[in-house]
XYZ file of C-alpha atoms in Angstrom:
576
model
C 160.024 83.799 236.126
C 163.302 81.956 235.699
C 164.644 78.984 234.116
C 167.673 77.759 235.914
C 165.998 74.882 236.919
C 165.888 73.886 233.166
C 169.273 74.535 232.063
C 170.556 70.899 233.336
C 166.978 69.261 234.052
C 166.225 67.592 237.259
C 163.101 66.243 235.600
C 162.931 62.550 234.537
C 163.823 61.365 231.169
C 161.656 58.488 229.350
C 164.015 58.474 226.716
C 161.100 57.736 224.107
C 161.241 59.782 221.060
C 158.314 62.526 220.398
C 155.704 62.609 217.367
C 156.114 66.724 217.161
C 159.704 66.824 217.718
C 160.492 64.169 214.728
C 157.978 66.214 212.625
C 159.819 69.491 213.454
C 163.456 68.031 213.241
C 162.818 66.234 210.156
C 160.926 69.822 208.239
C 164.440 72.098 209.846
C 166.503 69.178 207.872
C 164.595 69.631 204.556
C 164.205 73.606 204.643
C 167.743 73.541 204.967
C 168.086 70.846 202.289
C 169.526 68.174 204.621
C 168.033 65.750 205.146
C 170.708 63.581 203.621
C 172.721 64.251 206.434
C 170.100 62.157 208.864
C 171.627 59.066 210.026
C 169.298 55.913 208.768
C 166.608 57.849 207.932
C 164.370 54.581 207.786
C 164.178 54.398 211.377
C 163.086 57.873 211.545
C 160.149 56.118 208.980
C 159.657 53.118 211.384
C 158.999 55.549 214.082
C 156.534 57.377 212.315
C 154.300 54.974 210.351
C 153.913 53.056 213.888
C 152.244 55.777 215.090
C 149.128 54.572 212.083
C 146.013 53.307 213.032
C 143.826 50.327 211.530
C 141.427 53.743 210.164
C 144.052 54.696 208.231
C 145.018 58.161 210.849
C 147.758 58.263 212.969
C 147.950 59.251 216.669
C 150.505 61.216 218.689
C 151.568 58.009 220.393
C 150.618 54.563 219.933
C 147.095 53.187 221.328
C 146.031 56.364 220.960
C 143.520 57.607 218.515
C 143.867 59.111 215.185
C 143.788 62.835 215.239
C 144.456 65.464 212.628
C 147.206 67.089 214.290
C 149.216 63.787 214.017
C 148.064 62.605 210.722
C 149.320 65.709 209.258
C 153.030 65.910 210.780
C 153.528 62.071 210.351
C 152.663 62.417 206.248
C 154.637 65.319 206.005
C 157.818 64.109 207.991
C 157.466 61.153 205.847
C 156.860 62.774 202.395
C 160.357 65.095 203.768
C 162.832 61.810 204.159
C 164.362 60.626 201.318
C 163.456 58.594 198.872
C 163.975 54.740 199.343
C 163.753 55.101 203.198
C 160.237 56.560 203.608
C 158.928 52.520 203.897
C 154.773 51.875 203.196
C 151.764 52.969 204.551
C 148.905 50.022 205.472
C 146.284 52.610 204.355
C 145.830 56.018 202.634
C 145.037 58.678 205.122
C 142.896 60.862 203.313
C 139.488 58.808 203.530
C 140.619 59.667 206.953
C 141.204 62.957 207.021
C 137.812 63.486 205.226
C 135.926 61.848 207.849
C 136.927 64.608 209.965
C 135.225 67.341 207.696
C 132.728 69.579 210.036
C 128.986 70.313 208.209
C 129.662 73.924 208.634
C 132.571 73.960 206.572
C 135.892 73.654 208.735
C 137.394 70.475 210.175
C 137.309 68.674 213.352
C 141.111 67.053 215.276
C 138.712 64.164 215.641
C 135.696 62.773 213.467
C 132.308 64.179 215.717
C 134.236 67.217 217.444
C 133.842 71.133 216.684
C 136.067 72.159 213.668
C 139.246 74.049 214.806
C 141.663 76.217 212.832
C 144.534 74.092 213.886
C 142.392 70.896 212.580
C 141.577 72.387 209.700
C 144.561 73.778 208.508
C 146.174 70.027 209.157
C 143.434 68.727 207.104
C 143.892 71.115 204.595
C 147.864 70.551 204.036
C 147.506 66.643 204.448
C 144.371 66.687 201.768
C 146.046 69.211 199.553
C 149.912 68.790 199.498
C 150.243 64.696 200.820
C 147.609 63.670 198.238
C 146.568 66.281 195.739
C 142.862 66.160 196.577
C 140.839 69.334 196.692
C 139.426 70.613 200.201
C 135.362 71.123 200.525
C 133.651 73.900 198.719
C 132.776 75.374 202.239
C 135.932 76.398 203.419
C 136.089 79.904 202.297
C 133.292 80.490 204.086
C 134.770 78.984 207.515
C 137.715 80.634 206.987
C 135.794 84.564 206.686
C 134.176 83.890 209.469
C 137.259 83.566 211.787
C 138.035 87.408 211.338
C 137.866 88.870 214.678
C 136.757 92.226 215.931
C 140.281 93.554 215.888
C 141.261 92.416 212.810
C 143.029 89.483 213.323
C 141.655 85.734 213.170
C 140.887 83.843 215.807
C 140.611 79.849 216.399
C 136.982 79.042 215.306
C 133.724 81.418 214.036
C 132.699 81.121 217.711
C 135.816 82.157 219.155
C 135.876 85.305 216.803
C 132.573 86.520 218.386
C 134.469 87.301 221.563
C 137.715 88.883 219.608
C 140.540 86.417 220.743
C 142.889 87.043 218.104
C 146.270 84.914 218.280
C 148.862 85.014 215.195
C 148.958 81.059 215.772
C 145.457 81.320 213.891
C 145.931 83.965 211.475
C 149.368 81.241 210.542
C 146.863 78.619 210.685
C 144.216 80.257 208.359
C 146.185 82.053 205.941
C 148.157 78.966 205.316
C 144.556 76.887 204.703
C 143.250 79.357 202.131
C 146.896 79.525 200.564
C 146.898 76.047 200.333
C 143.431 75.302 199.348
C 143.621 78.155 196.212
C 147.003 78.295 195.544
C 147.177 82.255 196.958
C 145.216 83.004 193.836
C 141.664 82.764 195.389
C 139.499 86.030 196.380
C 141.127 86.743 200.384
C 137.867 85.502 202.504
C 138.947 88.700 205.039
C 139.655 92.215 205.683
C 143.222 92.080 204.270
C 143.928 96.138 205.229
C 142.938 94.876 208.661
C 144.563 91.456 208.777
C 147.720 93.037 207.952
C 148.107 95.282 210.637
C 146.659 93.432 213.355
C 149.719 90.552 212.370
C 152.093 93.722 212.222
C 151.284 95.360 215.527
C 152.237 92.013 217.443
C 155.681 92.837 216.413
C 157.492 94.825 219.545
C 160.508 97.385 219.498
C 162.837 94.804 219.969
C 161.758 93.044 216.518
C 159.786 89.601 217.315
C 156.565 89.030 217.638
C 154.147 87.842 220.463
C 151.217 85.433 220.072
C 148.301 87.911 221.625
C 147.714 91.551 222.479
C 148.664 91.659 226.106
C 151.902 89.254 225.614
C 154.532 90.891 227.186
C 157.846 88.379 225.777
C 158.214 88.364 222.294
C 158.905 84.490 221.107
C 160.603 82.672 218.193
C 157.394 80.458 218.071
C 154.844 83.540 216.937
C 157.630 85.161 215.293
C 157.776 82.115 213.052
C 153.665 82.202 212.732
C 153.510 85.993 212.226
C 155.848 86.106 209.423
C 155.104 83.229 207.497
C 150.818 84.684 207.536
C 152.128 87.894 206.524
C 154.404 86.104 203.739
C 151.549 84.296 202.607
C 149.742 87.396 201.968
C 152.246 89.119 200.143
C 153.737 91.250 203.080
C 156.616 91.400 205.946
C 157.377 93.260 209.154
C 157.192 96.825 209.391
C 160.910 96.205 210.780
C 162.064 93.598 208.928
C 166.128 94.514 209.392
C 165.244 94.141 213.555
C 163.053 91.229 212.839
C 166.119 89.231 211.414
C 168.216 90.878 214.302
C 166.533 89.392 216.812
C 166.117 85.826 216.040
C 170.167 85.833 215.007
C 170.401 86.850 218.717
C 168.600 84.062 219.951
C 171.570 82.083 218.269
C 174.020 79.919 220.615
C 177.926 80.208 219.582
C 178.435 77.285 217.364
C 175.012 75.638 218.073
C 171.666 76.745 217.379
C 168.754 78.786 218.501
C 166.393 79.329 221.784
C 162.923 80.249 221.996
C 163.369 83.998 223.781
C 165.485 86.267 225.675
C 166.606 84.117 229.287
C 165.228 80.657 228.127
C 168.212 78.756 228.041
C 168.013 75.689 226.228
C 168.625 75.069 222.598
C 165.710 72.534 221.440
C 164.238 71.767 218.498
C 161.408 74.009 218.128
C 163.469 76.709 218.733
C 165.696 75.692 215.547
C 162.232 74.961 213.514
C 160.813 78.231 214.155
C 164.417 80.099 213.596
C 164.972 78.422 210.049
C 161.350 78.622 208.629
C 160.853 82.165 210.092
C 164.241 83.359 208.520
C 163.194 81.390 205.277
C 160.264 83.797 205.043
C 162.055 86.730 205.572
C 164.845 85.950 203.248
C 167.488 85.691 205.072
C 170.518 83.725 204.088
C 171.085 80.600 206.159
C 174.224 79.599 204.749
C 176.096 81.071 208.153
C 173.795 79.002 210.899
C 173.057 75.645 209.101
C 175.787 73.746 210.190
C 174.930 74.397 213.270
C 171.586 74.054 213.608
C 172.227 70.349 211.826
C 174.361 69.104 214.055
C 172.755 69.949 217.193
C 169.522 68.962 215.853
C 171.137 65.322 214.868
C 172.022 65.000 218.736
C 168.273 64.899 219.632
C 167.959 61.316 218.249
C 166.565 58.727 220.851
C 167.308 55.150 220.510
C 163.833 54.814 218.965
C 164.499 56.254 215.930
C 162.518 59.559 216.164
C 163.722 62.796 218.046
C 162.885 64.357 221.086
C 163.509 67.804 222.390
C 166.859 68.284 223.652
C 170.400 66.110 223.625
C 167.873 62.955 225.295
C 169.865 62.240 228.533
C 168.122 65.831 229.274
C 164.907 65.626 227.711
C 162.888 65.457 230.676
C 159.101 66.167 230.545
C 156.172 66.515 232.742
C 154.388 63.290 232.557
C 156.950 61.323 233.050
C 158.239 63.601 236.184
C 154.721 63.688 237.844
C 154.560 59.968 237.001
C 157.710 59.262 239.164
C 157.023 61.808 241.921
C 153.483 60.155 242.195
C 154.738 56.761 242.035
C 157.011 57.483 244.965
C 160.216 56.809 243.009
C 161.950 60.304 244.017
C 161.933 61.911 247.942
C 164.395 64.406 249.451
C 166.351 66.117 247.279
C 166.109 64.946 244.357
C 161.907 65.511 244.642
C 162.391 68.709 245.499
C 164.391 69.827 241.893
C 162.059 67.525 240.280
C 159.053 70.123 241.426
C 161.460 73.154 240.722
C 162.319 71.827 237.430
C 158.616 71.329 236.387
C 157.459 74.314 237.907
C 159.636 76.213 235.471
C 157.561 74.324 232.740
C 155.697 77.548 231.891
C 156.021 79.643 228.797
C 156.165 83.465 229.750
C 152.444 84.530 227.885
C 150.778 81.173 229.850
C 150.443 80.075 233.041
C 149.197 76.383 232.549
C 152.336 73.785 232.788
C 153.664 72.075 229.418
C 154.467 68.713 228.667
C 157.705 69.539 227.724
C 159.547 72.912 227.804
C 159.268 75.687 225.145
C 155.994 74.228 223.811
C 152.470 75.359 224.414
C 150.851 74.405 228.016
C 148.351 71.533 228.383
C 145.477 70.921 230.568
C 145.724 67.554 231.380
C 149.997 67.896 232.296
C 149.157 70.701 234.190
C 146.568 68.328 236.140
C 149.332 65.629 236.692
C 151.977 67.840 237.659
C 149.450 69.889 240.609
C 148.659 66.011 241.645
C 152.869 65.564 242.140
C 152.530 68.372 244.091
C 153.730 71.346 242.026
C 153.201 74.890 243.579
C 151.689 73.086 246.511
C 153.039 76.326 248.727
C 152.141 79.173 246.166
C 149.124 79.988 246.432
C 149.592 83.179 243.747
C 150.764 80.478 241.228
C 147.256 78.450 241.901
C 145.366 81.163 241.688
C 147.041 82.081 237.890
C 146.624 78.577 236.615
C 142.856 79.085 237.566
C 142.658 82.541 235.866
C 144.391 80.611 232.585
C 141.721 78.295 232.327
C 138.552 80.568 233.120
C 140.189 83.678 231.227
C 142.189 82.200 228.257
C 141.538 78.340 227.501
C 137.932 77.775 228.274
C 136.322 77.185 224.404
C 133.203 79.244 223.859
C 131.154 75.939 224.020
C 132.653 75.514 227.867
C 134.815 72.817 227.397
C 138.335 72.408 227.035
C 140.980 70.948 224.548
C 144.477 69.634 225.556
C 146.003 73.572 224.500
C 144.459 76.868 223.828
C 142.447 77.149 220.654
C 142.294 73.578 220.124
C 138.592 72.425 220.503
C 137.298 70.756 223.494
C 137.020 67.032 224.744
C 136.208 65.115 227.750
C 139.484 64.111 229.262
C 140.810 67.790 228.689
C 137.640 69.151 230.120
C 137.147 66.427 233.437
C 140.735 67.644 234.041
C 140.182 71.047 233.951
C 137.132 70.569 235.917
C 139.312 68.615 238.756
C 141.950 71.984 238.720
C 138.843 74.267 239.592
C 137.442 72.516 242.317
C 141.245 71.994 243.558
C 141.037 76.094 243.265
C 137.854 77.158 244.323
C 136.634 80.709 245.164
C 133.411 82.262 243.179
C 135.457 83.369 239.888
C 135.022 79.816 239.136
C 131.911 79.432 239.227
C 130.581 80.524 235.405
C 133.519 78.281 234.252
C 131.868 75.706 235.973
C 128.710 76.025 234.279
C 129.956 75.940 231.230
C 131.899 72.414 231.640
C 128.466 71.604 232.574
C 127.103 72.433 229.490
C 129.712 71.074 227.465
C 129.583 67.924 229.164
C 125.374 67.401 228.400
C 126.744 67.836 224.819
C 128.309 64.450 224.815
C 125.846 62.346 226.820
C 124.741 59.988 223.920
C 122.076 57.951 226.686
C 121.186 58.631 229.684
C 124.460 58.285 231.833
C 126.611 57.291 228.865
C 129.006 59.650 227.263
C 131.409 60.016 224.974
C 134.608 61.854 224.741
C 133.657 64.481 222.081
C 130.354 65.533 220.782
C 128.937 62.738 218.560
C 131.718 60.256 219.605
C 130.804 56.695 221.021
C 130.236 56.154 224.421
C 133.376 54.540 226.701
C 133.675 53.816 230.366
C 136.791 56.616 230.682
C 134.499 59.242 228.661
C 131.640 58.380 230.691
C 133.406 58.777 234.437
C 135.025 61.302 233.176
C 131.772 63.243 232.307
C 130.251 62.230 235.623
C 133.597 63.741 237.843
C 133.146 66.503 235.568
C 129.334 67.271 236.637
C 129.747 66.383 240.287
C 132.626 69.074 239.865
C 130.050 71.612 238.274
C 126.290 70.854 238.450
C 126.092 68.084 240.102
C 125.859 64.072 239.486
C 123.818 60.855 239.993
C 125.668 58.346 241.608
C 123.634 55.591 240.058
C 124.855 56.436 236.464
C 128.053 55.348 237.790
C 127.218 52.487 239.183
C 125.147 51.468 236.494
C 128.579 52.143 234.323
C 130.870 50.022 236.540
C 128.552 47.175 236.399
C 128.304 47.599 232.269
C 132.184 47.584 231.608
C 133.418 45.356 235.271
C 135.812 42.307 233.581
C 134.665 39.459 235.320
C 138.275 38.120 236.183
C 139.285 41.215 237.410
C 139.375 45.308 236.193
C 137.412 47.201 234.130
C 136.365 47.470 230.362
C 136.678 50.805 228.311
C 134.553 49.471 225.592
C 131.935 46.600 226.808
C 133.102 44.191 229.529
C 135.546 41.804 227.508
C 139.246 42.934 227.728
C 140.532 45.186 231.109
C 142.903 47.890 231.004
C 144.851 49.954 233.521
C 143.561 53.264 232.467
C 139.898 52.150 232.748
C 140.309 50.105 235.883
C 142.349 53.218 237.695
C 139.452 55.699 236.706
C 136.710 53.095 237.643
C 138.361 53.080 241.291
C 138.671 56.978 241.531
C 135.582 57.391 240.390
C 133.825 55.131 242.737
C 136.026 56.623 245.363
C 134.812 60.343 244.373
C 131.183 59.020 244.774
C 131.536 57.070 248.121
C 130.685 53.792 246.115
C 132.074 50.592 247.749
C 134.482 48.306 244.897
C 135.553 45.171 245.528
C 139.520 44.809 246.695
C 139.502 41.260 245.408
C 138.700 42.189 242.078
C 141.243 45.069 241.597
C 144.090 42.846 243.232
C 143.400 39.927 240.883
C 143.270 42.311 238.086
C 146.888 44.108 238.974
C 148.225 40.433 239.750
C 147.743 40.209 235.677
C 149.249 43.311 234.480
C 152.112 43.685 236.849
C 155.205 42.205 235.215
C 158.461 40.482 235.519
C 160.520 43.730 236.650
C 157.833 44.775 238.831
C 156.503 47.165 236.296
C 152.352 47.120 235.192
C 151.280 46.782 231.609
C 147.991 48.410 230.159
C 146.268 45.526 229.761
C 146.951 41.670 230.518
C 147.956 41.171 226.852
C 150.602 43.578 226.855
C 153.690 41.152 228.595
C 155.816 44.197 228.956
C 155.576 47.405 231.442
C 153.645 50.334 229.641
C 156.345 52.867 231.063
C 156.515 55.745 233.582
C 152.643 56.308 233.651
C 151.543 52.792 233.564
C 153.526 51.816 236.689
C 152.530 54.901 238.065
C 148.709 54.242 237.617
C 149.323 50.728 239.287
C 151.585 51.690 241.516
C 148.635 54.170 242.869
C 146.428 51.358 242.736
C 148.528 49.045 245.042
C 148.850 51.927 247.480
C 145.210 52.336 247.355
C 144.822 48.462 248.382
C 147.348 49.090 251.511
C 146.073 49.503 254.796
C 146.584 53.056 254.693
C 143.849 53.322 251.802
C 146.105 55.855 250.103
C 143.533 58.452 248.041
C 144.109 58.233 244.028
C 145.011 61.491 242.335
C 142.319 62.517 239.583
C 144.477 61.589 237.208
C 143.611 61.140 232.861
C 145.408 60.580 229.915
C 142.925 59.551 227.254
């Protein structure tokens, strides 16, 4: 695989500044003590305490809702400015955070989903090191039961049954029991075991790869092998060609890249580099300046950081969003589809939503519905065997990236990439979304997005696609849900039938459309007549007087074309 096409992107830019970027920009700056050196660091706090909800969480972007994951890098980015810019909370998190504790000992990204290593070692640190509370008594116990057959640790008790060992989760775990006992606690594992499992994924050339298998070594598990075996009181068996190699991914007067031929500095690159060198001991004197000031060009105009220099920060939403939306043809869709075709990290063959970081269901959904690898057929078929061989959770649902635990929008999307795919090596993949799905019916044809959730309209069509995808569904369950949530002035409901929204009214129209039910043109016209705005743009509901971006316009743009004579077909498209 190469990655020209990402050296000067011919993606699309939304120029909005990223939750995990700020996080890891904003941890580089105090590792390397400075973050004094950040320009108006209170906007970098504006950016981040937006991102709270009313339950006292905070989500990866706004409207969203709260998940570990983001509750634990906003607190820490904020706890890492400095002092007198770090502005006020509305609430204390960790009531939160609590709420999200699983019965059998392990926490959940969400409050009613299956506990997760990532989730629980976010809940740990937030609980722990943000506001010097003390994690549940049943943690050690999780946290044993994670070893895997080979040794290392894997991303939940269930997922250790089968042996899928990644040094993301032995990171993940180590760090939780360090955290939760201070290192001093009895190890809940095999250490002898542990140890060399984490020391066999380094290779020859002196990184590290996530998995057995991986065949490109990576400054993202480098960073996660090293700091688990630090943790436990032990480094590389090379650490002089550890330290070698990420030096080498160092640009001349700038900073670092993720592996050998990616070539774009970013900012997890320079996050992993510094805090996997700060493990190893390195001295960082000779690669700080550097790293600060190219990390300081990756401010937006929103106060937070994205990946790159921004006028080159493309990502795959967005892209998909414009090459669905019509908004690029000729050339200029073509290198958009090259560009997020090379969205793939070497060790994965799902698509990312931006370069260099792990790949995600639902992007890779958005960018096949653009039209990505429409002609390779060997590509299709490898996105397929990423899903039923690597991603699919032991419960048969999905989460947005591997290891995380599943959900409904991650698993309906999933779902739609199978049936896109086809061919019988699907087919026990498919019976497991079915099963995951039955998990979340909370009525009879009402679901909810996770496990002991609440029951929306999205969560509930998704779950129906999701089944007529896999086992089968009843089209009266989702006519009986269009009727429950249809806004009498126009669009559809998420949550009872009061206030419409673009993302509910879109998948209420696919979703009839998937089930041959009939919808009424009148009703979806008068409801776009009240989200489209001033610039021609669409909001996400008819409260919001501004456009809702790339996606939103996107979504209603699809929906006009779908009113047009032509009765253009809507994509299967999700975002929450």
């Amino acid at each position: 695989m190469t990655y020209d096409a990402l050296r000067q992107s011919s993606g699309t830019v939304s120029g909005e500044s990223d939750l995990w970027c700020t996080y890891a920009a904003v941890r580089t700056l105090a590792w390397l003590g400075r973050t004094g050196d950040l320009p108006a660091p209170e906007t970098v706090a504006s950016f981040l305490a937006s991102r709270q909800n009313a339950d006292g969480g905070f989500a990866w972007s706004a409207g969203m809702s709260s998940d570990a994951w983001a509750t634990y890098y906003c607190t820490q980015a904020l706890a890492d400015l400095p002092e007198g810019s770090r502005g006020t909370l509305r609430a204390s998190s960790s009531d939160w955070v609590r709420s999200t504790a699983h019965a059998d000992g392990g926490f959940a990204m969400t409050p009613g989903q299956t506990s997760d290593v990532w989730a629980t070692y976010y809940a740990v640190r937030t609980l722990v090191e943000i506001y010097g509370e003390r994690p549940p008594e049943g943690l050690p116990g999780w946290l044993a039961a994670l070893q895997a057959a080979d040794g290392g640790l894997a991303w939940s008790p269930a997922h250790a049954k089968d042996g899928t060992s990644d040094a993301r989760a032995c990171y993940y775990a180590v760090t939780a029991w360090s955290t939760a006992t201070g290192g001093r606690g009895p190890l809940p594992w095999d250490r002898e075991r542990l140890v060399n499992w984490l020391q066999d994924r380094q290779s020859p050339a002196g990184g590290f790869t996530f998995q057995e298998g991986d065949g490109t070594d990576c400054l993202w598990a480098t960073f996660r092998a090293v700091s688990a075996l630090s943790r436990l009181g032990e480094a590389p068996r090379d650490r002089e060609a550890c330290v070698a190699w990420i030096l080498a991914r160092l640009r001349p007067g700038g900073s670092f890249t993720r592996w050998p031929g990616y070539p774009v500095t970013d900012v997890w690159a320079a996050f992993c580099a510094v805090g996997a060198l700060r493990e190893l001991g390195a001295a960082l004197d000779g690669v700080a300046d550097g790293v600060v000031g190219t990390l300081l060009t990756f401010r937006t105009a929103h106060g937070g950081f994205t990946y790159r220099t921004p006028e080159l920060a493309s990502d795959v939403l967005t892209t998909s969003a414009h090459l669905l939306a019509g908004r690029l043809s000729g050339t200029a869709a073509r290198q958009a589809l090259e560009w997020t075709e090379s969205c793939m990290l070497p060790n994965e063959d799902g698509i990312m939503y931006m370069p260099g970081r792990g790949s995600e269901v639902r992007c890779t959904l958005w960018a096949l519905s653009a039209g990505a690898f429409a002609d390779d057929a060997p590509a299709r078929a490898r996105i397929a065997h990423w899903l039923t061989g690597a991603i699919q959770n032991p419960d048969g649902g999905f989460g947005y990236w591997e290891g995380r635990a599943s959900d409904m929008v991650s698993t309906s999307s999933a779902a739609e990439i199978l049936h896109r795919s086809g061919g019988t090596g699907v087919t026990g993949s498919l019976r497991g979304i079915a099963a995951y799905v039955a998990t979340c019916e909370t009525a009879p044809g009402r679901y909810a997005n996770v496990p002991g959730g609440r029951p929306t309209l999205r969560a509930t069509l998704q779950a129906l696609r999701a089944l007529r995808r896999s086992a089968g569904a009843d089209a009266e369950h989702v006519r009986e849900a269009l009727a429950r949530h249809r806004v009498r002035g126009g669009g559809y409901a998420d949550v009872d039938n009061r206030v419409p929204d673009l993302l509910s009214t879109y998948e209420a129209v696919l979703t009839a459309d998937t089930f041959g039910i009939e919808w009424d043109a009148g009703h979806l016209t008068r409801f776009l007549d009240s989200v489209r705005t001033a610039d021609s743009g669409f909001a996400w509901t008819p409260l919001m007087p501004t456009s809702g971006g790339p996606l939103a316009d996107c979504l209603g743009r699809r929906l006009e074309l779908r009113l047009a004579p032509e009765r253009h077909p809507l994509p299967p498209l999700a975002l929450s």
